Coordinates of C-alpha atoms in Angstrom, one line a residue:
X103 CA 44.5 325.9 180.5
X104 CA 45.6 328.8 179.9
X105 CA 46.8 330.9 176.6
X106 CA 48.9 331.1 174.5
X107 CA 49.7 333.1 171.5
X108 CA 50.1 332.8 168.2
X109 CA 54.1 333.2 168.5
X110 CA 54.5 330.7 171.2
X111 CA 53.8 328.3 169.0
X112 CA 55.8 326.1 166.8
X113 CA 54.9 322.9 164.7
X114 CA 58.6 321.8 166.8
X115 CA 59.8 322.9 169.9
X116 CA 62.1 321.9 172.7
X117 CA 60.6 320.6 175.4
X118 CA 63.0 322.0 177.5
X119 CA 61.3 325.3 176.8
X120 CA 57.9 324.8 177.8
X121 CA 55.8 326.2 178.7
X122 CA 56.7 329.8 178.1
X123 CA 57.2 327.8 174.5
X124 CA 54.8 325.1 173.2
X125 CA 54.7 323.5 170.7
X126 CA 52.5 323.0 168.3
X127 CA 51.0 319.1 170.3
X128 CA 51.5 320.6 173.6
X129 CA 48.4 323.0 171.7
X130 CA 44.4 321.8 172.6
X131 CA 42.6 323.9 169.3
X132 CA 39.6 321.5 167.6
X133 CA 39.6 321.2 165.3
X134 CA 42.8 322.2 164.9
X135 CA 43.0 325.0 162.0
X136 CA 44.8 324.3 158.0
X137 CA 47.6 324.6 157.0
X138 CA 46.6 327.8 155.4
X139 CA 45.5 328.9 158.7
X140 CA 48.5 328.0 160.9
X141 CA 50.0 329.8 158.1
X142 CA 48.4 332.9 159.0
X143 CA 49.3 333.0 162.0
X144 CA 53.1 333.2 161.3
X145 CA 53.3 329.4 163.3
X146 CA 57.4 328.7 162.5
X147 CA 58.3 325.2 161.8
X148 CA 60.5 325.9 165.4
X149 CA 62.2 329.3 167.9
X150 CA 64.6 331.0 166.2
X151 CA 66.5 334.4 167.3
X152 CA 63.8 336.8 166.3
X153 CA 61.6 334.7 168.2
X154 CA 63.4 334.0 171.8
X155 CA 64.4 337.4 171.8
X156 CA 60.3 338.8 171.2
X157 CA 59.9 336.3 173.5
X158 CA 62.1 337.9 176.4
X159 CA 60.4 341.4 175.4
X160 CA 57.3 340.3 176.0
X161 CA 57.4 337.7 179.2
X162 CA 59.1 341.1 181.2
X163 CA 55.6 342.3 180.7
X164 CA 53.3 339.7 181.1
X165 CA 55.5 338.7 184.8
X166 CA 55.4 342.6 185.4
X167 CA 56.9 342.5 189.4
X168 CA 54.8 338.8 189.8
X169 CA 56.7 335.5 190.2
X170 CA 57.8 333.2 188.1
X171 CA 55.8 328.9 188.9
X172 CA 59.3 327.0 189.1
X173 CA 58.8 325.6 185.5
X174 CA 59.1 329.0 183.4
X175 CA 62.0 330.1 185.3
X176 CA 63.5 326.2 183.9
X177 CA 62.0 327.8 180.7
X178 CA 63.7 331.1 180.7
X179 CA 66.6 330.8 181.6
X180 CA 67.6 328.0 178.7
X181 CA 65.9 330.2 176.4
X182 CA 68.6 333.2 177.3
X183 CA 71.2 330.2 177.0
X184 CA 70.0 329.1 173.6
X185 CA 69.4 332.4 172.3
X186 CA 73.0 333.6 174.0
X187 CA 74.8 331.7 171.7
X188 CA 72.6 331.5 168.1
X189 CA 74.6 334.1 166.6
X190 CA 73.7 337.3 165.5
X191 CA 73.2 337.6 169.5
X192 CA 73.0 341.3 170.8
X193 CA 71.9 341.8 174.0
X194 CA 69.3 344.4 174.5
X195 CA 68.6 346.1 177.3
X196 CA 64.6 345.6 177.5
X197 CA 65.3 340.9 176.9
X198 CA 63.5 339.9 180.3
X199 CA 65.8 338.2 182.6
X200 CA 65.1 336.2 185.7
X201 CA 65.7 337.4 189.4
X202 CA 66.8 336.4 192.2
X203 CA 63.3 336.4 193.4
X204 CA 61.9 334.5 191.0
X205 CA 61.0 338.2 189.1
X206 CA 62.4 338.8 185.4
X207 CA 63.7 342.3 185.6
X208 CA 64.6 344.7 181.8
X209 CA 68.5 343.4 180.9
X210 CA 69.6 347.2 181.9
X211 CA 68.1 347.0 185.6
X212 CA 69.7 344.3 186.6
X213 CA 73.0 343.4 187.8
X214 CA 74.9 340.0 189.7
X215 CA 74.9 340.3 193.2
X216 CA 78.1 340.2 194.5
X217 CA 77.7 343.1 197.2
X218 CA 74.8 342.3 198.3
X219 CA 75.2 344.0 201.8
X220 CA 75.5 347.4 199.5
X221 CA 73.0 345.8 197.4
X222 CA 70.4 345.9 200.1
X223 CA 70.7 349.4 202.0
X224 CA 68.8 350.1 198.1
X225 CA 65.6 351.9 197.5
X226 CA 63.9 349.1 196.7
X227 CA 63.7 349.0 192.5
X228 CA 67.2 350.6 192.8
X229 CA 68.7 347.7 191.3
X230 CA 66.9 344.0 190.4
X231 CA 69.9 342.0 191.4
X232 CA 70.4 338.8 188.6
X233 CA 69.6 335.2 189.2
X234 CA 72.6 333.5 190.2
X235 CA 72.3 330.6 188.2
X236 CA 72.3 331.9 184.8
X237 CA 76.0 330.8 183.1
X238 CA 78.9 332.6 183.0
X239 CA 78.7 332.0 179.1
X240 CA 75.4 333.7 179.4
X241 CA 76.1 336.0 181.5
X242 CA 79.7 337.2 179.4
X243 CA 77.3 337.4 176.3
X244 CA 74.7 339.2 178.5
X245 CA 77.2 341.7 179.8
X246 CA 75.7 341.7 182.4
X247 CA 77.5 344.3 185.2
X248 CA 78.7 343.7 189.2
X249 CA 76.8 345.2 191.7
X250 CA 79.8 346.4 193.0
X251 CA 81.3 348.1 190.4
X252 CA 77.5 349.8 189.7
X253 CA 78.1 351.5 193.6
X254 CA 80.0 352.8 195.7
X255 CA 79.8 353.8 199.0
X256 CA 80.4 357.1 200.3
X257 CA 80.2 359.7 202.9
X258 CA 76.9 361.0 204.0
X259 CA 77.2 364.0 206.1
X260 CA 80.3 365.4 205.2
X261 CA 83.9 364.8 206.5
X262 CA 84.6 363.0 209.8
X263 CA 86.5 364.8 212.7
X264 CA 89.2 362.7 213.2
X265 CA 91.9 361.2 216.2
X266 CA 94.4 359.6 217.5
X267 CA 97.0 361.1 214.0
X268 CA 99.5 358.8 215.8
X269 CA 97.9 355.3 215.4
X270 CA 97.0 356.7 211.6
X271 CA 100.7 357.3 210.6
X272 CA 100.9 353.7 212.5
X273 CA 98.8 351.9 210.2
X274 CA 100.3 354.3 207.9
X275 CA 103.7 352.2 208.2
X276 CA 102.2 349.6 208.3
X277 CA 100.4 349.5 205.1
X278 CA 103.4 351.0 203.1
X279 CA 106.3 348.4 204.5
X280 CA 107.6 346.4 201.9
X281 CA 107.7 342.8 203.4
X282 CA 104.3 343.3 204.1
X283 CA 102.8 344.2 201.0
X284 CA 105.2 340.4 199.7
X285 CA 103.7 338.4 202.1
X286 CA 99.9 340.0 202.6
X287 CA 100.4 339.2 198.6
X288 CA 101.8 335.7 198.9
X289 CA 98.1 335.0 201.3
X290 CA 95.8 336.8 199.2
X291 CA 97.1 334.7 195.9
X292 CA 96.7 332.0 198.1
X293 CA 93.3 332.1 198.8
X294 CA 92.8 333.2 195.4
X295 CA 94.1 330.0 194.0
X296 CA 91.3 328.0 195.8
X297 CA 88.7 329.3 195.3
X298 CA 89.7 329.2 190.7
X299 CA 91.1 326.1 190.7
X300 CA 92.2 327.3 186.7
X301 CA 94.7 329.6 188.5
X302 CA 98.2 327.8 187.4
X303 CA 99.6 330.5 189.2
X304 CA 98.8 334.3 191.5
X305 CA 97.2 337.0 189.7
X306 CA 98.9 339.5 188.1
X307 CA 96.9 342.0 189.8
X308 CA 97.8 340.5 193.2
X309 CA 101.5 340.2 192.6
X310 CA 103.8 341.9 195.3
X311 CA 105.1 345.3 193.0
X312 CA 101.3 345.6 192.1
X313 CA 100.4 345.4 196.1
X314 CA 102.8 347.6 197.1
X315 CA 101.9 350.2 194.7
X316 CA 98.4 349.8 194.9
X317 CA 99.0 350.1 199.3
X318 CA 101.6 353.1 198.5
X319 CA 99.1 355.2 197.3
X320 CA 97.1 355.4 200.3
X321 CA 96.7 356.8 203.9
X322 CA 95.3 355.8 206.8
X323 CA 93.5 358.0 209.0
X324 CA 91.0 357.4 212.3
X325 CA 88.5 359.6 213.0
X326 CA 86.0 359.3 215.9
X327 CA 82.4 357.9 214.4
X328 CA 80.9 358.7 210.8
X329 CA 78.0 357.7 207.8
X330 CA 77.5 356.2 204.6
X331 CA 75.6 356.0 201.4
X332 CA 75.2 354.1 198.8
X333 CA 75.7 356.7 195.6
X334 CA 76.1 355.5 191.5
X335 CA 79.3 354.9 190.2
X336 CA 78.4 356.6 186.6
X337 CA 76.1 360.1 188.5
X338 CA 77.0 360.5 191.9
X339 CA 72.5 359.7 192.5
X340 CA 72.6 358.0 196.2
X341 CA 70.1 355.3 196.0
X342 CA 70.7 354.6 200.0
X343 CA 66.7 354.1 200.6
X344 CA 65.3 355.7 203.9
X345 CA 66.6 355.5 206.5
X346 CA 69.4 353.2 205.2
X347 CA 72.5 355.1 206.9
X348 CA 74.5 353.6 208.9
X349 CA 78.0 353.8 211.3
X350 CA 80.9 352.5 209.2
X351 CA 84.0 350.8 210.6
X352 CA 85.9 351.6 207.7
X353 CA 85.7 352.9 203.8
X354 CA 88.1 353.3 201.6
X355 CA 87.8 356.7 198.8
X356 CA 89.7 356.4 195.9
X357 CA 89.4 359.4 195.3
X358 CA 91.1 361.4 198.5
X359 CA 94.0 357.9 198.3
X360 CA 92.3 357.3 202.1
X361 CA 91.1 355.0 204.7
X362 CA 89.2 355.9 207.3
X363 CA 89.4 352.8 209.7
X364 CA 86.5 354.3 214.4
X365 CA 88.3 355.4 216.6
X366 CA 86.1 352.8 218.9
X367 CA 85.5 349.7 216.9
X368 CA 83.2 347.0 218.4
X369 CA 85.6 344.0 220.4
X370 CA 86.4 341.3 218.6
X371 CA 87.2 344.5 215.1
X372 CA 90.6 345.8 216.0
X373 CA 91.7 348.5 213.5
X374 CA 93.9 345.1 212.2
X375 CA 90.9 344.0 211.0
X376 CA 89.3 347.0 209.9
X377 CA 92.4 347.6 207.7
X378 CA 92.2 343.6 206.4
X379 CA 88.8 344.2 205.1
X380 CA 90.0 347.9 203.3
X381 CA 93.0 345.8 201.6
X382 CA 91.0 343.2 200.7
X383 CA 88.2 345.5 198.8
X384 CA 91.0 347.5 197.4
X385 CA 92.3 344.6 196.1
X386 CA 89.5 343.2 194.7
X387 CA 89.4 340.2 196.4
X388 CA 86.5 338.7 198.8
X389 CA 88.2 338.7 202.2
X390 CA 89.7 335.9 203.7
X391 CA 87.3 333.5 206.7
X392 CA 88.3 334.6 210.0
X393 CA 87.0 333.4 213.4
X394 CA 88.2 335.3 215.7
X395 CA 86.1 338.6 215.5
X396 CA 83.1 336.1 215.5
X397 CA 85.4 334.8 219.2
X398 CA 86.0 338.5 220.3
X399 CA 82.5 340.1 220.5
X400 CA 80.5 339.1 222.6
X401 CA 77.4 336.6 222.1
X402 CA 74.5 338.8 221.2
X403 CA 76.7 340.8 219.0
X404 CA 77.3 337.9 216.9
X405 CA 75.0 338.4 214.1
X406 CA 76.3 342.7 214.2
X407 CA 79.2 341.5 213.8
X408 CA 79.4 338.6 210.8
X409 CA 77.2 341.4 208.8
X410 CA 80.6 343.8 209.3
X411 CA 82.6 341.3 208.1
X412 CA 80.9 341.5 204.2
X413 CA 80.4 337.8 203.7
X414 CA 78.5 336.9 200.0
X415 CA 77.1 332.7 200.6
X416 CA 78.2 331.4 197.6
X417 CA 76.2 332.1 194.4
X418 CA 75.7 327.8 193.8
X419 CA 73.2 327.8 196.6
X420 CA 71.1 330.1 195.4
X421 CA 71.6 328.5 191.8
X422 CA 70.4 325.5 193.1
X423 CA 67.2 327.0 195.0
X424 CA 65.7 329.1 191.4
X425 CA 67.0 325.3 189.4
X426 CA 64.2 323.5 192.2
X427 CA 66.7 321.3 192.3
X428 CA 64.2 317.8 192.7
X429 CA 64.2 316.7 195.9
X430 CA 64.9 319.5 197.7
X431 CA 61.8 320.9 199.8
X432 CA 60.0 323.4 198.2
X433 CA 60.7 327.5 199.0
X434 CA 57.8 329.1 200.9
X435 CA 57.0 330.8 197.7
X436 CA 56.6 328.0 195.3
X437 CA 54.2 326.7 197.8
X438 CA 52.0 329.8 196.6
X439 CA 51.8 328.8 193.6
X440 CA 50.5 324.6 195.0
X441 CA 48.4 323.1 192.8
X442 CA 46.6 319.9 192.5
X443 CA 45.1 318.7 189.0
X444 CA 45.3 314.7 188.4
X445 CA 43.3 315.4 185.0
X446 CA 45.4 318.0 183.5
X447 CA 48.5 317.4 181.0
X448 CA 52.5 317.0 182.0
X449 CA 55.0 317.9 179.3
X450 CA 58.2 316.6 180.1
X451 CA 61.3 318.9 181.7
X452 CA 58.2 320.5 184.2
X453 CA 58.9 321.0 187.7
X454 CA 56.1 319.6 189.8
X455 CA 55.9 318.7 193.8
X456 CA 55.6 315.3 194.9
X457 CA 55.7 313.8 199.3
X458 CA 58.7 312.7 200.3
X459 CA 58.8 309.2 200.6
X460 CA 58.7 308.1 205.1
X461 CA 61.8 306.2 204.5
X462 CA 64.1 308.9 202.4
X463 CA 66.8 310.8 204.3
X464 CA 65.9 315.2 203.4
X465 CA 66.0 318.4 205.4
X466 CA 61.6 318.1 203.9
X467 CA 60.3 316.1 206.7
X468 CA 57.8 313.3 205.4
X469 CA 55.1 313.5 203.8
X470 CA 56.5 317.2 203.1
X471 CA 56.6 318.4 199.5
X472 CA 59.3 318.4 197.7
X473 CA 60.7 319.0 194.1
X474 CA 60.1 316.9 191.0
X475 CA 60.7 316.2 187.2
X476 CA 57.8 314.5 184.9
X477 CA 61.0 312.9 182.6
X478 CA 57.8 311.9 179.7
X479 CA 55.2 313.4 179.2
X480 CA 51.6 313.0 179.4
X481 CA 48.4 314.0 177.6
X482 CA 44.9 314.9 180.9
X483 CA 42.2 313.0 181.2
X484 CA 44.4 309.4 182.2
X485 CA 44.3 309.1 186.4
X486 CA 45.1 305.4 186.1
X487 CA 48.6 306.3 184.2
X488 CA 51.5 306.2 186.1
X489 CA 53.5 309.2 185.4
X490 CA 57.5 309.1 185.2
X491 CA 59.4 310.8 187.9
X492 CA 62.7 311.5 188.7
X493 CA 63.6 313.2 192.1
X494 CA 66.2 313.0 194.5
X495 CA 67.7 309.4 193.1
X496 CA 68.3 311.4 189.7
X497 CA 68.9 307.6 188.7
X498 CA 65.4 305.6 189.2
X499 CA 62.5 307.0 187.7
X500 CA 59.8 307.7 190.5
X501 CA 56.1 305.7 189.7
X502 CA 53.2 308.0 191.1
X503 CA 49.2 308.3 189.5
X504 CA 48.2 311.7 189.2
X505 CA 46.8 311.5 192.6
X506 CA 49.4 312.2 194.0
X507 CA 51.5 314.5 191.4
X508 CA 50.9 318.5 191.8
X509 CA 51.8 321.2 189.8
X510 CA 52.5 325.2 189.8
X511 CA 49.4 327.5 188.6
X512 CA 51.4 330.1 186.3
X513 CA 49.8 333.9 187.9
X514 CA 50.8 335.4 184.1
X515 CA 49.7 338.3 183.4
X516 CA 46.1 338.6 181.9
X517 CA 46.8 340.7 178.5
X518 CA 43.9 343.5 180.3
X519 CA 46.1 343.5 182.9
X520 CA 50.1 344.9 181.9
X521 CA 48.7 348.0 180.5
X522 CA 47.8 348.9 183.3
X523 CA 50.5 346.7 185.1
X524 CA 53.1 349.6 182.6
X525 CA 51.6 352.5 183.4
X526 CA 52.2 351.7 187.0
X527 CA 55.4 350.5 186.5
X528 CA 56.8 354.0 184.4
X529 CA 54.9 356.3 187.2
X530 CA 57.3 355.0 189.8
X531 CA 60.6 355.2 187.9
X532 CA 63.7 356.5 189.1
X533 CA 66.9 355.8 189.8
X534 CA 69.2 352.9 188.1
X535 CA 66.3 351.1 186.8
X536 CA 62.7 351.6 187.0
X537 CA 60.6 348.1 188.0
X538 CA 59.5 347.3 191.4
X539 CA 61.2 344.5 192.7
X540 CA 64.1 343.1 194.0
X541 CA 66.3 346.3 194.7
X542 CA 67.0 344.4 198.7
X543 CA 69.4 340.9 197.9
X544 CA 69.7 337.8 200.0
X545 CA 70.5 338.5 203.4
X546 CA 71.3 335.4 205.9
X547 CA 68.1 337.0 207.1
X548 CA 65.7 337.7 204.8
X549 CA 67.0 333.8 202.9
X550 CA 64.9 332.5 206.0
X551 CA 61.4 333.3 204.8
X552 CA 62.3 332.3 201.5
X553 CA 63.0 328.9 203.3
X554 CA 59.8 326.9 202.8
X555 CA 58.1 325.3 205.9
X556 CA 59.6 321.0 205.3
X557 CA 56.6 320.5 208.0
X558 CA 54.1 320.8 206.5
X559 CA 51.7 317.6 204.4
X560 CA 50.0 318.0 200.8
X561 CA 46.8 318.0 202.8
X562 CA 47.5 321.9 203.8
X563 CA 49.8 323.3 202.0
X564 CA 47.8 323.1 198.7
X565 CA 44.1 322.7 201.8
X566 CA 41.6 320.6 202.0
X567 CA 38.3 322.2 198.7
X568 CA 41.3 321.3 196.3
X569 CA 42.0 317.5 197.3
X570 CA 38.6 317.4 197.0
X571 CA 37.7 319.0 194.1
X572 CA 40.6 316.7 191.7
X573 CA 39.2 313.5 193.7
X574 CA 36.1 314.3 192.1
X575 CA 37.5 314.7 189.2
X576 CA 38.9 311.4 188.5
X577 CA 35.8 310.3 189.6
X578 CA 34.1 312.1 187.2
X579 CA 35.8 311.0 184.9
X580 CA 36.0 307.3 186.0
X581 CA 32.2 307.2 185.2
X582 CA 31.6 306.9 188.9
X583 CA 30.6 310.6 190.7
X584 CA 30.0 311.2 193.8
X585 CA 26.6 312.4 195.5
X586 CA 26.4 315.2 197.6
X587 CA 26.0 312.9 200.8
X588 CA 29.5 311.8 200.0
X589 CA 31.2 315.0 199.2
X590 CA 30.1 316.5 202.3
X591 CA 30.8 313.0 204.3
X592 CA 34.6 314.7 202.4
X593 CA 34.6 317.7 203.6
X594 CA 33.6 316.9 206.9
X595 CA 36.3 315.1 207.5
X596 CA 39.1 316.8 205.8
X597 CA 38.0 319.0 209.2
X598 CA 38.3 317.0 211.6
X599 CA 41.4 316.0 210.6
X600 CA 42.0 319.8 210.4
X601 CA 40.9 320.4 213.8
X602 CA 43.5 317.3 214.7
X603 CA 46.2 319.0 213.6
X604 CA 45.7 322.5 214.2
X605 CA 44.8 320.8 218.6
X606 CA 48.1 318.8 218.0
X607 CA 49.8 322.0 217.9
X608 CA 48.1 323.2 221.0
X609 CA 48.8 320.4 222.5
X610 CA 52.2 320.6 221.8
X611 CA 52.6 324.7 223.4
X612 CA 50.6 323.2 227.2
X613 CA 52.9 320.7 227.0
X614 CA 55.6 322.7 226.1
X615 CA 53.8 326.0 228.7
X616 CA 53.3 323.0 231.2
X617 CA 57.3 322.2 231.6
X618 CA 58.0 325.5 231.9
X619 CA 55.2 326.5 234.7
X620 CA 56.6 322.3 235.9
X621 CA 60.5 324.3 236.0
X622 CA 59.3 327.6 237.4
X623 CA 57.5 325.4 240.4
X624 CA 61.4 322.8 241.4
X625 CA 63.0 326.3 240.6
X626 CA 60.6 328.4 243.5
X627 CA 61.4 325.5 246.1
X628 CA 64.7 325.5 245.6
X629 CA 65.6 328.4 246.3
X630 CA 62.4 327.7 250.0
X631 CA 64.4 325.8 251.0
X632 CA 67.0 326.0 253.6
X633 CA 71.2 324.4 252.2
X634 CA 72.4 324.0 254.9
X635 CA 70.4 321.0 255.8
X636 CA 68.6 320.7 252.9
X637 CA 65.2 318.8 254.2
X638 CA 62.9 322.8 255.8
X639 CA 61.6 325.7 255.3
X640 CA 63.4 328.5 255.6
X641 CA 62.2 330.9 258.2
X642 CA 64.6 332.8 259.3
X643 CA 66.7 336.2 257.8
X644 CA 70.3 336.7 259.4
X645 CA 70.5 340.5 259.4
X646 CA 73.4 341.5 258.4
X647 CA 74.1 340.0 255.6
X648 CA 70.3 339.2 254.5
X649 CA 70.9 335.4 253.9
X650 CA 67.9 332.6 254.8
X651 CA 67.8 329.4 256.7
X652 CA 65.4 327.5 258.4
X653 CA 65.1 327.8 263.0
X654 CA 67.2 324.4 263.4
X655 CA 70.0 325.2 261.3
X656 CA 70.5 328.7 263.0
X657 CA 72.2 327.0 266.5
X658 CA 74.9 325.4 265.2
X659 CA 76.7 328.5 262.8
X660 CA 77.4 330.4 265.6
X661 CA 77.9 334.2 264.9
X662 CA 79.1 334.0 261.7
X663 CA 77.3 333.5 258.6
X664 CA 77.2 329.2 257.4
X665 CA 77.4 331.3 253.7
X666 CA 79.9 335.2 253.6
X667 CA 81.6 334.0 256.9
X668 CA 79.9 338.1 258.0
X669 CA 79.1 338.9 261.8
X670 CA 75.3 338.2 262.3
X671 CA 73.7 341.0 264.0
X672 CA 70.7 340.0 264.6
X673 CA 68.2 336.6 264.0
X674 CA 64.7 337.8 262.9
X675 CA 62.0 334.9 262.1
X676 CA 59.2 335.1 260.0
X677 CA 58.2 332.4 259.3
X678 CA 56.4 330.2 262.0
X679 CA 56.3 326.6 261.6
X680 CA 52.5 324.8 262.1
X681 CA 52.2 322.2 265.1

């Protein structure tokens, strides 16, 4: 149900390219144009490199500032992979590339997000994080660079004050020690070998001599405090978002050949651990995971301490999210695109959503929506033919009627809005890039906002009105239209179901409040009960220490408090029991 430019339609087209590129058989044209008209449109037999490049340049304007649907994301990734493998392909800064947030950005404005702790501090739109679903070979062909190679951390407000020179000299001596370099080389090489199974020996830059030569040129300085910002390696421009300058615990100053560490780091992060992080930064290797910093800090400081350890989630987790793995729960962004159109055609490989079966085991609750892949394309207009889908178990096919299949709508900009979006983007240009997008990366806190509400049912996701429209269209196609009274009854039924869900939620909240009130009442009763006999209410105050007892237990205590053994000066009765 969407207009397709003639340059996107081919007599034969790969199924994986839909919906960005379409085969002629998928286009609704009545009557079908003649061969002369198709040739005049420039209709080719199948997409070649030229057509793929044209699509990659046009798609950035068509989806400027909006997210792609699951099928569009998979299609863009496939077109990128296919184009990069063709002979004659050359990376162009104007090519559209999929980003972590599911939008499209120009290749010249994209980098691999290997340092999210740096990217999240950038001004919005300065740099886009490339989708981790872009595979290694395609990354090489596109020439994608790492964010850590484009950005660096620098001092924000002049030189910090150096303190504890003796401590700095001690840490420098440890750093220059030859046995330390030799054993550090063995540790880091082993860790790198575990990460990369293709390594058959220690990497050259982690050899004992190479590491010793690297560390011997640096000195350690202990400073009172330091504030850092994020700058461009190429231009030195400050790219830090407003208010994102922060107090750093350590800083590697490659220009000055020094390592700065804070004089008073938080608990769990001693100078030795800060130096460990700095050495890994110099060696260009991820620091080995350690639970010692988390064990050494207070419970309230755990989130802040974890963020200081510069831990990046594995890229293949985010790649699976971008590829919409069958059987996994919908993300919050994709839930907003869900629609129920039972009479629309479905193409092979299209990503749809189905309800999680009650007997299936998954992170999604039974009845919630999960991804599924259409196995064979079906023509629209027939709501009684089952559709073959691949869900969590790829070895078996799931047969569902169209009324149980939810598709995703596209947010592609119409042609009249593309020019306005382009002008707005040019007006807000600056920094390394000029497009609005996902410059802040995905830290653990932001990831929670993208995870879907796995307990939402399909009816809650698409809404009652969409369900009623879908049922009406199916019945009308079967020549069994419903009249106005029946439609009103359906609407009232759906409305009552929605009210029932709200009432159940309110009842659950009231039960929680009642349980809390009952626990508070029990605590008050316990506080008002004599802790000697555990039977009567307290009604006497021991003057001197302030402990409470009942009147019957006071004579048995003598002149000493039974709790703290302090001398009792006098007894004050503050409650007279009724006779």
